[in-house]
Every structure is written in C-alpha cells, then in structure tokens.
Amino acid sequence: MTSFPDRYTFHSGSPQRSGSGSNTFQSIDPSTAQPTCTIHASSPQDIDAAISSAAAAFPSWSSTPPIERSRVLLRAVALLRARNDELARVETLDTGKPFSETSTVDVVTGADVLEYYANLIASGGLNGESFRLRDSAWVYTAKEALGVCAGIGAWNYPIQIALWKSAPCLAAGNAMVYKPSEVTPLHAQFLAEIYREAGLPDGVFNVVYGAGDVGAYLTKHEIVQKVSFTGQVSTGKKVAGSAAGEMKYVTMELGGKSPVIVLDDCKVENAVDGAMMANFFSTGQVCTNGTRVFVPRSMKASFEKTLLKKMEYIRVGDLAGENTNFGPLVSKAHYEKVKSYVQHGIDKDKATLIKGGVGKPANLPSQYANGYWLEPTVFTDCKDNMKIVQEEIFGPVMTILYYDTVDEAVKRANKTELGLAAGVFGKDISKCHDVIRRLQAGITWVNTWGESPAEMSVGGWKLSGVGVENGRKGLENWVQNKSTLVEMGGEVPTVFAKLEKESKL
C-alpha cells in the first residue's frame, strides 16, 4: 500500500504544520478502499493566513513584467513534463483512473494550459487597446489583475483542473488560494512545490484543505476578489450566489446531461466509438459526458449489436498496466450514488438493461475486491422523462433514446436546464453543422468527443456555468478593464465657463 506524509495548509512557500486545525480526514485509494494520506483540514485561522500570504505577495507579482512571469510559468511547465509519470501515478492512486489515462491526459493537458498562458502573456496577451477619439483626444485601455483569487477544484481531474484555474490566474498577475476537493487532494502540495521550485514567489500560490465549509469561508472572505469553481450544479449555485452577493467575479464550470446525436448517414462503427468515448472514458466521471445518446430508430439493431461487441474492449485490470482502460468510481459515497441510479433505472424507470448492472466487473483482480468498482452499464429504449435520462449520474451509465426525425432529436436534446456539451456524428458535414447550430450547449463536437485543447475556450450555457476557461477569452476572466481618456487640446473642457454676454457687462 502506498502512503504519503500528512498534508497541511500550504502558504508562504511551505506546509504550515504549526497552528493547523485538529480536524483530519483520509485520502482513500478508490481501487482498494485503503487510506493513503491524512489531510489536516484548514481552520478559519489557517485560511486567513493563506489569504494574507497571497495578499502580501500580490503587489510584487502583479507588477512583475509579463515576460518575467512567463519565464517562471514555463519553468513550471518543464518540471510538470519531466515529472509527468510520477504525478500521473499520484493521480491514479487518488482518483482510481488507469495510469494509461492519467499519464497521457491529466498532467499533460494541465501543463498544456499553463504553457499556453505563459506564451500568451509573453506575446502581448495582456495588452490593451489604443485609439484616437478625435484630433485632440485618445483612449487607451489596460488589463489589470484582480488581486487574491480563490480556486475550488473538483475530484475528477484534480491536477488538470488546478492548472486550468491557476494558469490564467497567475499569468494575469493574480495570487491564488486553491482548495482541492477533499476526495482527491493529493496533487495540491505537489503542484505548489513545483511552482515554488520554478521560482514563483512565496504566497502567490497557496493551498487550503477541507470540505464545503472551507470553500464557503473562502468565497465570503472580504479580501478574495474572484472565485473559480468546478463541481455540481447545486453547489455551484450556492457558491455563485454567495460570491455575487459580495460583488466578486466568478467563473462556474458545472455539470451537464449532454446529448449525442447520431445522424442516419453515420457509419455505425463511428457512432458506437463516439458514444463509448462520451460515456465510459474516465469511468464516466466527466462533466461533459454525452449520456443521452440519440440514435435513429432505423439503426437500433445494428447500433446495439456493435455496441455490445465493442464493450468487450473495456478492460479492467492492474491500474498500472498499459492495457487497462477502466477504473473504479472515485469514492464509496459516489459508488453508492451511481449504483442507486442504476437500480432505479431497472426497478422504477423500467428501462431495458442490455449490459452491466449493479455488480462489479468480471475478471476484477483480487487486490481490488474491496474497491468501488461498477460494471459499465447500458440502458436502451429510454424515455425522456426517466430519472436516469434527466439527472446527471456521473458514472459509466449510457442511456440510448431512439428518434424518427432530426428536428425531433434536436428538440428533445435541448429539453433540459443544463447546457454544458453536445455532439453530432454523421457523414454530411453541412447537416452536422446545422444540428450543432441548433443545440443549446457551450461546448460542442462534430465526429469526435471530449477533446478540449488549451486554445479552445470552454464553458456551459444555462445552469451549466458562467464564464469560460482556456483560450484567449479564458484570460479575460482573470483581469479587470481600465479605460483612460486623454485630452491633449491644452485646455480642460468645461460647461462652467463665463458667458460671453456677461463678460461685456
């Protein structure tokens, strides 16, 4: 069993063992249900100290020229890439995701975003604009850092999300207090130490630990100027409401119940590959998962037959093995939640179960017998009003819905309060674009699913979020605009000049 030293609030450049709160919790390896690390929850005093550390570091960091900030961040990128496999093993231990995934996605895509923003600010990404208003006046704008910002991470992509938040935040000249999910907290200190080794000044990136009460304290704190949160919709509403009440900036990346629409000209193999990526990658624990799969009724038999055949390629096994591509659910609580949805689909919704259920995968290695493993599951002949179709399950559960016309499929796909992602699979690209245009979602794909490069701004519509992450627009969410009008005519314009008639009296 792998274990790590205790984790404490990290601020002023190091873990703060003295003065830490007495409350502790365990980080659990979900594949075995064994503890791996004791985490000391941050007390209000710890959080205050972390925020004070960030506030003290902010003036110097924000006034550091962007090119110099870029050099620090690029050194951190090099360290992340050099330690990719080491960090990926930590992510596998903490999340249960196979090493084949964490070593090629989690750390890599996080480092990509940090590299993108480091290069963006080095090449003028924080420049404002300047224009002549009239012969005697001109206007210039500046993008100013916000101050101390709070980042609240999610448990499904721990280090990636930490980098998605901290990269534009730090690049823009802000300081951050970051709270990882209490379910997957191991990455946070590793990242803080990498930033420090890269030359980031002490206090610019700090870590606090704990559950919702720690996040709530951060959100309400008078010094914190912005809150960036990734998580479920219900929590996001509370965080956004609390932050907005204090007039703070917010970015919210929340949940989804995303549709996949298969068009009738799509090759069945492609449709199935897309649907599987949209449902079983990361054991279905992805906010953008396309869990409502709309398939032409005429394709029913061939789609289901091909799907069942290809599901044989979902492989459980040693999580360190290069061929393993499916892991456990992240925690006992989440395992029970997902299992209850599957049971509801069977007992209450009366959907047709064609694969999986509430059991553990076949051929599960003995060392994982006590872990939080669940079979990849498929329900077919689903109806729009079923609970398993309407609510976000966040697990390896696919629901297949059949349709007769594309207009019908689009209308049904949009009938949700969520709007995070959507995708279309088909041969006629013009038809695909037409469907994408009508789908109400902030992230969309055509003939692929899930890729989210650093250059691509992503964010949800409706209840799925506020603001965007990544891309050029992502940087705008971490600055405030200052506009200045300069009058060069030599006199100050005024309406309070002496009237000419009065001057002759």
GROMACS .gro file of C-alpha atoms in nm, residues 92-379:
model
  288
   92THR     CA    1  -0.415   0.718  -1.036
   93LEU     CA    2  -0.383   0.647  -0.664
   94ASP     CA    3  -0.613   0.934  -0.573
   95THR     CA    4  -0.881   0.905  -0.844
   96GLY     CA    5  -0.864   0.538  -0.943
   97LYS     CA    6  -0.816   0.625  -1.309
   98PRO     CA    7  -0.583   0.392  -1.501
   99PHE     CA    8  -0.224   0.507  -1.547
  100SER     CA    9  -0.277   0.473  -1.923
  101GLU     CA   10  -0.514   0.770  -1.888
  102THR     CA   11  -0.352   0.984  -1.620
  103SER     CA   12  -0.010   0.960  -1.788
  104THR     CA   13  -0.142   1.077  -2.125
  105VAL     CA   14  -0.421   1.318  -2.030
  106ASP     CA   15  -0.435   1.459  -1.678
  107VAL     CA   16  -0.089   1.610  -1.628
  108VAL     CA   17  -0.026   1.666  -1.999
  109THR     CA   18  -0.338   1.874  -2.062
  110GLY     CA   19  -0.283   2.076  -1.746
  111ALA     CA   20   0.074   2.156  -1.850
  112ASP     CA   21  -0.053   2.247  -2.198
  113VAL     CA   22  -0.278   2.515  -2.050
  114LEU     CA   23  -0.001   2.657  -1.832
  115GLU     CA   24   0.230   2.668  -2.135
  116TYR     CA   25  -0.041   2.833  -2.346
  117TYR     CA   26  -0.098   3.117  -2.099
  118ALA     CA   27   0.273   3.165  -2.032
  119ASN     CA   28   0.329   3.212  -2.405
  120LEU     CA   29   0.016   3.425  -2.444
  121ILE     CA   30   0.122   3.685  -2.187
  122ALA     CA   31   0.477   3.685  -2.325
  123SER     CA   32   0.343   3.777  -2.670
  124GLY     CA   33   0.113   4.062  -2.573
  125GLY     CA   34  -0.193   3.877  -2.448
  126LEU     CA   35  -0.239   4.130  -2.168
  127ASN     CA   36  -0.204   4.433  -2.393
  128GLY     CA   37  -0.495   4.675  -2.403
  129GLU     CA   38  -0.607   4.883  -2.699
  130SER     CA   39  -0.544   5.241  -2.802
  131PHE     CA   40  -0.730   5.462  -3.048
  132ARG     CA   41  -0.776   5.827  -3.140
  133LEU     CA   42  -1.117   5.954  -3.033
  134ARG     CA   43  -1.078   6.292  -3.204
  135ASP     CA   44  -0.789   6.515  -3.307
  136SER     CA   45  -0.729   6.633  -2.951
  137ALA     CA   46  -0.811   6.316  -2.755
  138TRP     CA   47  -0.722   5.949  -2.744
  139VAL     CA   48  -0.827   5.646  -2.540
  140TYR     CA   49  -0.622   5.359  -2.405
  141THR     CA   50  -0.724   5.055  -2.202
  142ALA     CA   51  -0.536   4.832  -1.961
  143LYS     CA   52  -0.600   4.483  -1.827
  144GLU     CA   53  -0.535   4.492  -1.455
  145ALA     CA   54  -0.501   4.195  -1.220
  146LEU     CA   55  -0.787   4.136  -0.977
  147GLY     CA   56  -0.594   4.055  -0.659
  148VAL     CA   57  -0.635   3.746  -0.441
  149CYS     CA   58  -0.847   3.481  -0.613
  150ALA     CA   59  -0.992   3.152  -0.488
  151GLY     CA   60  -0.985   2.834  -0.694
  152ILE     CA   61  -1.208   2.547  -0.584
  153GLY     CA   62  -1.127   2.223  -0.763
  154ALA     CA   63  -1.322   1.910  -0.850
  155TRP     CA   64  -1.233   1.549  -0.780
  156ASN     CA   65  -1.244   1.401  -1.129
  157TYR     CA   66  -0.946   1.579  -1.290
  158PRO     CA   67  -0.756   1.709  -0.987
  159ILE     CA   68  -0.424   1.839  -1.120
  160GLN     CA   69  -0.567   1.931  -1.459
  161ILE     CA   70  -0.836   2.149  -1.303
  162ALA     CA   71  -0.585   2.301  -1.059
  163LEU     CA   72  -0.375   2.406  -1.358
  164TRP     CA   73  -0.674   2.523  -1.562
  165LYS     CA   74  -0.751   2.763  -1.277
  166SER     CA   75  -0.406   2.865  -1.160
  167ALA     CA   76  -0.251   2.910  -1.507
  168PRO     CA   77  -0.457   3.209  -1.626
  169CYS     CA   78  -0.487   3.340  -1.272
  170LEU     CA   79  -0.113   3.359  -1.214
  171ALA     CA   80  -0.035   3.462  -1.572
  172ALA     CA   81  -0.265   3.763  -1.530
  173GLY     CA   82  -0.073   3.869  -1.219
  174ASN     CA   83  -0.311   3.748  -0.951
  175ALA     CA   84  -0.236   3.540  -0.641
  176MET     CA   85  -0.439   3.226  -0.567
  177VAL     CA   86  -0.565   3.032  -0.268
  178TYR     CA   87  -0.658   2.690  -0.402
  179LYS     CA   88  -0.881   2.432  -0.236
  180PRO     CA   89  -0.871   2.085  -0.387
  181SER     CA   90  -1.164   1.851  -0.349
  182GLU     CA   91  -1.148   1.668  -0.018
  183VAL     CA   92  -1.198   1.347  -0.217
  184THR     CA   93  -0.881   1.384  -0.428
  185PRO     CA   94  -0.643   1.625  -0.251
  186LEU     CA   95  -0.300   1.467  -0.306
  187HIS     CA   96  -0.194   1.669  -0.609
  188ALA     CA   97  -0.219   2.011  -0.445
  189GLN     CA   98   0.105   2.014  -0.249
  190PHE     CA   99   0.297   1.859  -0.539
  191LEU     CA  100   0.178   2.143  -0.764
  192ALA     CA  101   0.257   2.408  -0.501
  193GLU     CA  102   0.609   2.271  -0.466
  194ILE     CA  103   0.660   2.267  -0.843
  195TYR     CA  104   0.553   2.631  -0.867
  196ARG     CA  105   0.793   2.723  -0.587
  197GLU     CA  106   1.080   2.529  -0.746
  198ALA     CA  107   1.010   2.710  -1.074
  199GLY     CA  108   1.064   3.043  -0.899
  200LEU     CA  109   0.710   3.152  -0.819
  201PRO     CA  110   0.738   3.391  -0.523
  202ASP     CA  111   0.616   3.260  -0.188
  203GLY     CA  112   0.250   3.338  -0.131
  204VAL     CA  113   0.144   3.359  -0.495
  205PHE     CA  114   0.001   3.004  -0.489
  206ASN     CA  115  -0.136   2.864  -0.163
  207VAL     CA  116  -0.336   2.555  -0.068
  208VAL     CA  117  -0.610   2.502   0.189
  209TYR     CA  118  -0.782   2.171   0.260
  210GLY     CA  119  -1.131   2.072   0.365
  211ALA     CA  120  -1.491   2.026   0.263
  212GLY     CA  121  -1.767   2.270   0.173
  213ASP     CA  122  -1.721   2.480   0.486
  214VAL     CA  123  -1.368   2.572   0.378
  215GLY     CA  124  -1.492   2.664   0.031
  216ALA     CA  125  -1.771   2.875   0.180
  217TYR     CA  126  -1.525   3.061   0.401
  218LEU     CA  127  -1.304   3.135   0.102
  219THR     CA  128  -1.598   3.251  -0.108
  220LYS     CA  129  -1.718   3.500   0.153
  221HIS     CA  130  -1.378   3.637   0.253
  222GLU     CA  131  -1.355   4.012   0.200
  223ILE     CA  132  -1.004   4.001   0.052
  224VAL     CA  133  -1.091   3.742  -0.214
  225GLN     CA  134  -1.181   3.918  -0.540
  226LYS     CA  135  -1.279   3.621  -0.756
  227VAL     CA  136  -1.399   3.265  -0.713
  228SER     CA  137  -1.349   2.997  -0.977
  229PHE     CA  138  -1.542   2.679  -0.902
  230THR     CA  139  -1.577   2.344  -1.075
  231GLY     CA  140  -1.837   2.099  -0.946
  232GLN     CA  141  -2.201   2.003  -0.937
  233VAL     CA  142  -2.480   2.247  -1.019
  234SER     CA  143  -2.639   2.260  -0.673
  235THR     CA  144  -2.310   2.356  -0.506
  236GLY     CA  145  -2.221   2.595  -0.785
  237LYS     CA  146  -2.545   2.786  -0.734
  238LYS     CA  147  -2.458   2.839  -0.368
  239VAL     CA  148  -2.101   2.942  -0.443
  240ALA     CA  149  -2.204   3.180  -0.723
  241GLY     CA  150  -2.483   3.330  -0.512
  242SER     CA  151  -2.253   3.388  -0.218
  243ALA     CA  152  -1.977   3.540  -0.433
  244ALA     CA  153  -2.216   3.759  -0.630
  245GLY     CA  154  -2.363   3.890  -0.305
  246GLU     CA  155  -2.015   4.018  -0.220
  247MET     CA  156  -1.971   4.163  -0.574
  248LYS     CA  157  -1.691   3.918  -0.658
  249TYR     CA  158  -1.605   3.794  -1.005
  250VAL     CA  159  -1.698   3.431  -1.068
  251THR     CA  160  -1.628   3.151  -1.313
  252MET     CA  161  -1.850   2.846  -1.273
  253GLU     CA  162  -1.790   2.519  -1.459
  254LEU     CA  163  -2.079   2.297  -1.357
  255GLY     CA  164  -2.249   1.975  -1.456
  256GLY     CA  165  -2.428   1.855  -1.765
  257LYS     CA  166  -2.660   1.598  -1.913
  258SER     CA  167  -2.519   1.623  -2.259
  259PRO     CA  168  -2.673   1.480  -2.577
  260VAL     CA  169  -2.504   1.280  -2.850
  261ILE     CA  170  -2.699   1.284  -3.176
  262VAL     CA  171  -2.619   1.013  -3.428
  263LEU     CA  172  -2.737   1.101  -3.780
  264ASP     CA  173  -2.874   0.835  -4.012
  265ASP     CA  174  -2.583   0.857  -4.255
  266CYS     CA  175  -2.324   0.788  -3.984
  267LYS     CA  176  -2.116   0.475  -4.007
  268VAL     CA  177  -2.231   0.251  -3.720
  269GLU     CA  178  -1.876   0.181  -3.606
  270ASN     CA  179  -1.809   0.556  -3.575
  271ALA     CA  180  -2.135   0.617  -3.392
  272VAL     CA  181  -2.055   0.348  -3.136
  273ASP     CA  182  -1.696   0.463  -3.089
  274GLY     CA  183  -1.820   0.817  -3.025
  275ALA     CA  184  -2.091   0.707  -2.784
  276MET     CA  185  -1.847   0.493  -2.587
  277MET     CA  186  -1.594   0.776  -2.556
  278ALA     CA  187  -1.878   1.001  -2.443
  279ASN     CA  188  -1.985   0.759  -2.171
  280PHE     CA  189  -1.707   0.529  -2.048
  281PHE     CA  190  -1.388   0.735  -2.061
  282SER     CA  191  -1.271   0.808  -1.704
  283THR     CA  192  -1.535   0.556  -1.588
  284GLY     CA  193  -1.799   0.807  -1.694
  285GLN     CA  194  -1.683   1.062  -1.437
  286VAL     CA  195  -1.659   1.354  -1.678
  287CYS     CA  196  -1.881   1.663  -1.661
  288THR     CA  197  -1.910   1.681  -2.041
  289ASN     CA  198  -2.015   1.317  -2.081
  290GLY     CA  199  -2.272   1.255  -2.353
  291THR     CA  200  -2.501   1.031  -2.153
  292ARG     CA  201  -2.813   1.081  -2.366
  293VAL     CA  202  -2.740   0.903  -2.692
  294PHE     CA  203  -2.999   0.978  -2.962
  295VAL     CA  204  -2.994   0.715  -3.236
  296PRO     CA  205  -3.215   0.687  -3.548
  297ARG     CA  206  -3.478   0.420  -3.493
  298SER     CA  207  -3.372   0.253  -3.818
  299MET     CA  208  -3.023   0.199  -3.671
  300LYS     CA  209  -3.142   0.034  -3.348
  301ALA     CA  210  -3.042  -0.326  -3.418
  302SER     CA  211  -2.703  -0.253  -3.575
  303PHE     CA  212  -2.610   0.010  -3.314
  304GLU     CA  213  -2.686  -0.215  -3.017
  305LYS     CA  214  -2.517  -0.518  -3.173
  306THR     CA  215  -2.200  -0.322  -3.250
  307LEU     CA  216  -2.203  -0.153  -2.908
  308LEU     CA  217  -2.224  -0.482  -2.719
  309LYS     CA  218  -1.939  -0.621  -2.926
  310LYS     CA  219  -1.715  -0.318  -2.869
  311MET     CA  220  -1.785  -0.310  -2.496
  312GLU     CA  221  -1.565  -0.619  -2.475
  313TYR     CA  222  -1.278  -0.375  -2.530
  314ILE     CA  223  -1.345  -0.203  -2.195
  315ARG     CA  224  -1.068  -0.359  -1.989
  316VAL     CA  225  -1.036  -0.371  -1.612
  317GLY     CA  226  -0.711  -0.489  -1.461
  318ASP     CA  227  -0.397  -0.365  -1.293
  319LEU     CA  228  -0.434   0.013  -1.295
  320ALA     CA  229  -0.063   0.045  -1.369
  321GLY     CA  230  -0.095  -0.176  -1.677
  322GLU     CA  231  -0.081  -0.013  -2.018
  323ASN     CA  232  -0.383  -0.208  -2.147
  324THR     CA  233  -0.620  -0.122  -1.861
  325ASN     CA  234  -0.867   0.149  -1.965
  326PHE     CA  235  -1.138   0.136  -1.698
  327GLY     CA  236  -1.116   0.207  -1.326
  328PRO     CA  237  -1.335   0.234  -1.016
  329LEU     CA  238  -1.563   0.515  -0.907
  330VAL     CA  239  -1.389   0.778  -0.701
  331SER     CA  240  -1.534   0.717  -0.354
  332LYS     CA  241  -1.768   0.496  -0.157
  333ALA     CA  242  -2.034   0.769  -0.142
  334HIS     CA  243  -2.020   0.819  -0.516
  335TYR     CA  244  -2.020   0.446  -0.580
  336GLU     CA  245  -2.340   0.409  -0.378
  337LYS     CA  246  -2.497   0.706  -0.559
  338VAL     CA  247  -2.425   0.572  -0.907
  339LYS     CA  248  -2.534   0.223  -0.809
  340SER     CA  249  -2.865   0.364  -0.682
  341TYR     CA  250  -2.926   0.530  -1.019
  342VAL     CA  251  -2.867   0.200  -1.198
  343GLN     CA  252  -3.106   0.024  -0.962
  344HIS     CA  253  -3.365   0.297  -1.016
  345GLY     CA  254  -3.329   0.255  -1.392
  346ILE     CA  255  -3.406  -0.114  -1.353
  347ASP     CA  256  -3.680  -0.103  -1.089
  348LYS     CA  257  -3.856   0.230  -1.138
  349ASP     CA  258  -3.781   0.362  -1.485
  350LYS     CA  259  -3.820   0.012  -1.631
  351ALA     CA  260  -3.557   0.085  -1.894
  352THR     CA  261  -3.418  -0.211  -2.086
  353LEU     CA  262  -3.083  -0.314  -1.939
  354ILE     CA  263  -2.867  -0.469  -2.212
  355LYS     CA  264  -2.529  -0.454  -2.040
  356GLY     CA  265  -2.394  -0.418  -1.687
  357GLY     CA  266  -2.595  -0.351  -1.373
  358VAL     CA  267  -2.509  -0.303  -1.006
  359GLY     CA  268  -2.238  -0.569  -0.988
  360LYS     CA  269  -1.861  -0.543  -1.014
  361PRO     CA  270  -1.683  -0.603  -1.345
  362ALA     CA  271  -1.594  -0.955  -1.436
  363ASN     CA  272  -1.229  -1.058  -1.407
  364LEU     CA  273  -1.158  -0.792  -1.145
  365PRO     CA  274  -0.813  -0.860  -0.993
  366SER     CA  275  -0.833  -0.987  -0.635
  367GLN     CA  276  -0.641  -0.690  -0.490
  368TYR     CA  277  -0.933  -0.467  -0.595
  369ALA     CA  278  -1.209  -0.675  -0.438
  370ASN     CA  279  -1.295  -0.408  -0.180
  371GLY     CA  280  -1.272  -0.112  -0.417
  372TYR     CA  281  -1.552   0.097  -0.563
  373TRP     CA  282  -1.588  -0.081  -0.894
  374LEU     CA  283  -1.906  -0.090  -1.101
  375GLU     CA  284  -1.980  -0.254  -1.433
  376PRO     CA  285  -2.010  -0.031  -1.742
  377THR     CA  286  -2.385  -0.017  -1.797
  378VAL     CA  287  -2.618   0.044  -2.094
  379PHE     CA  288  -2.991   0.110  -2.087
   0.00000   0.00000   0.00000
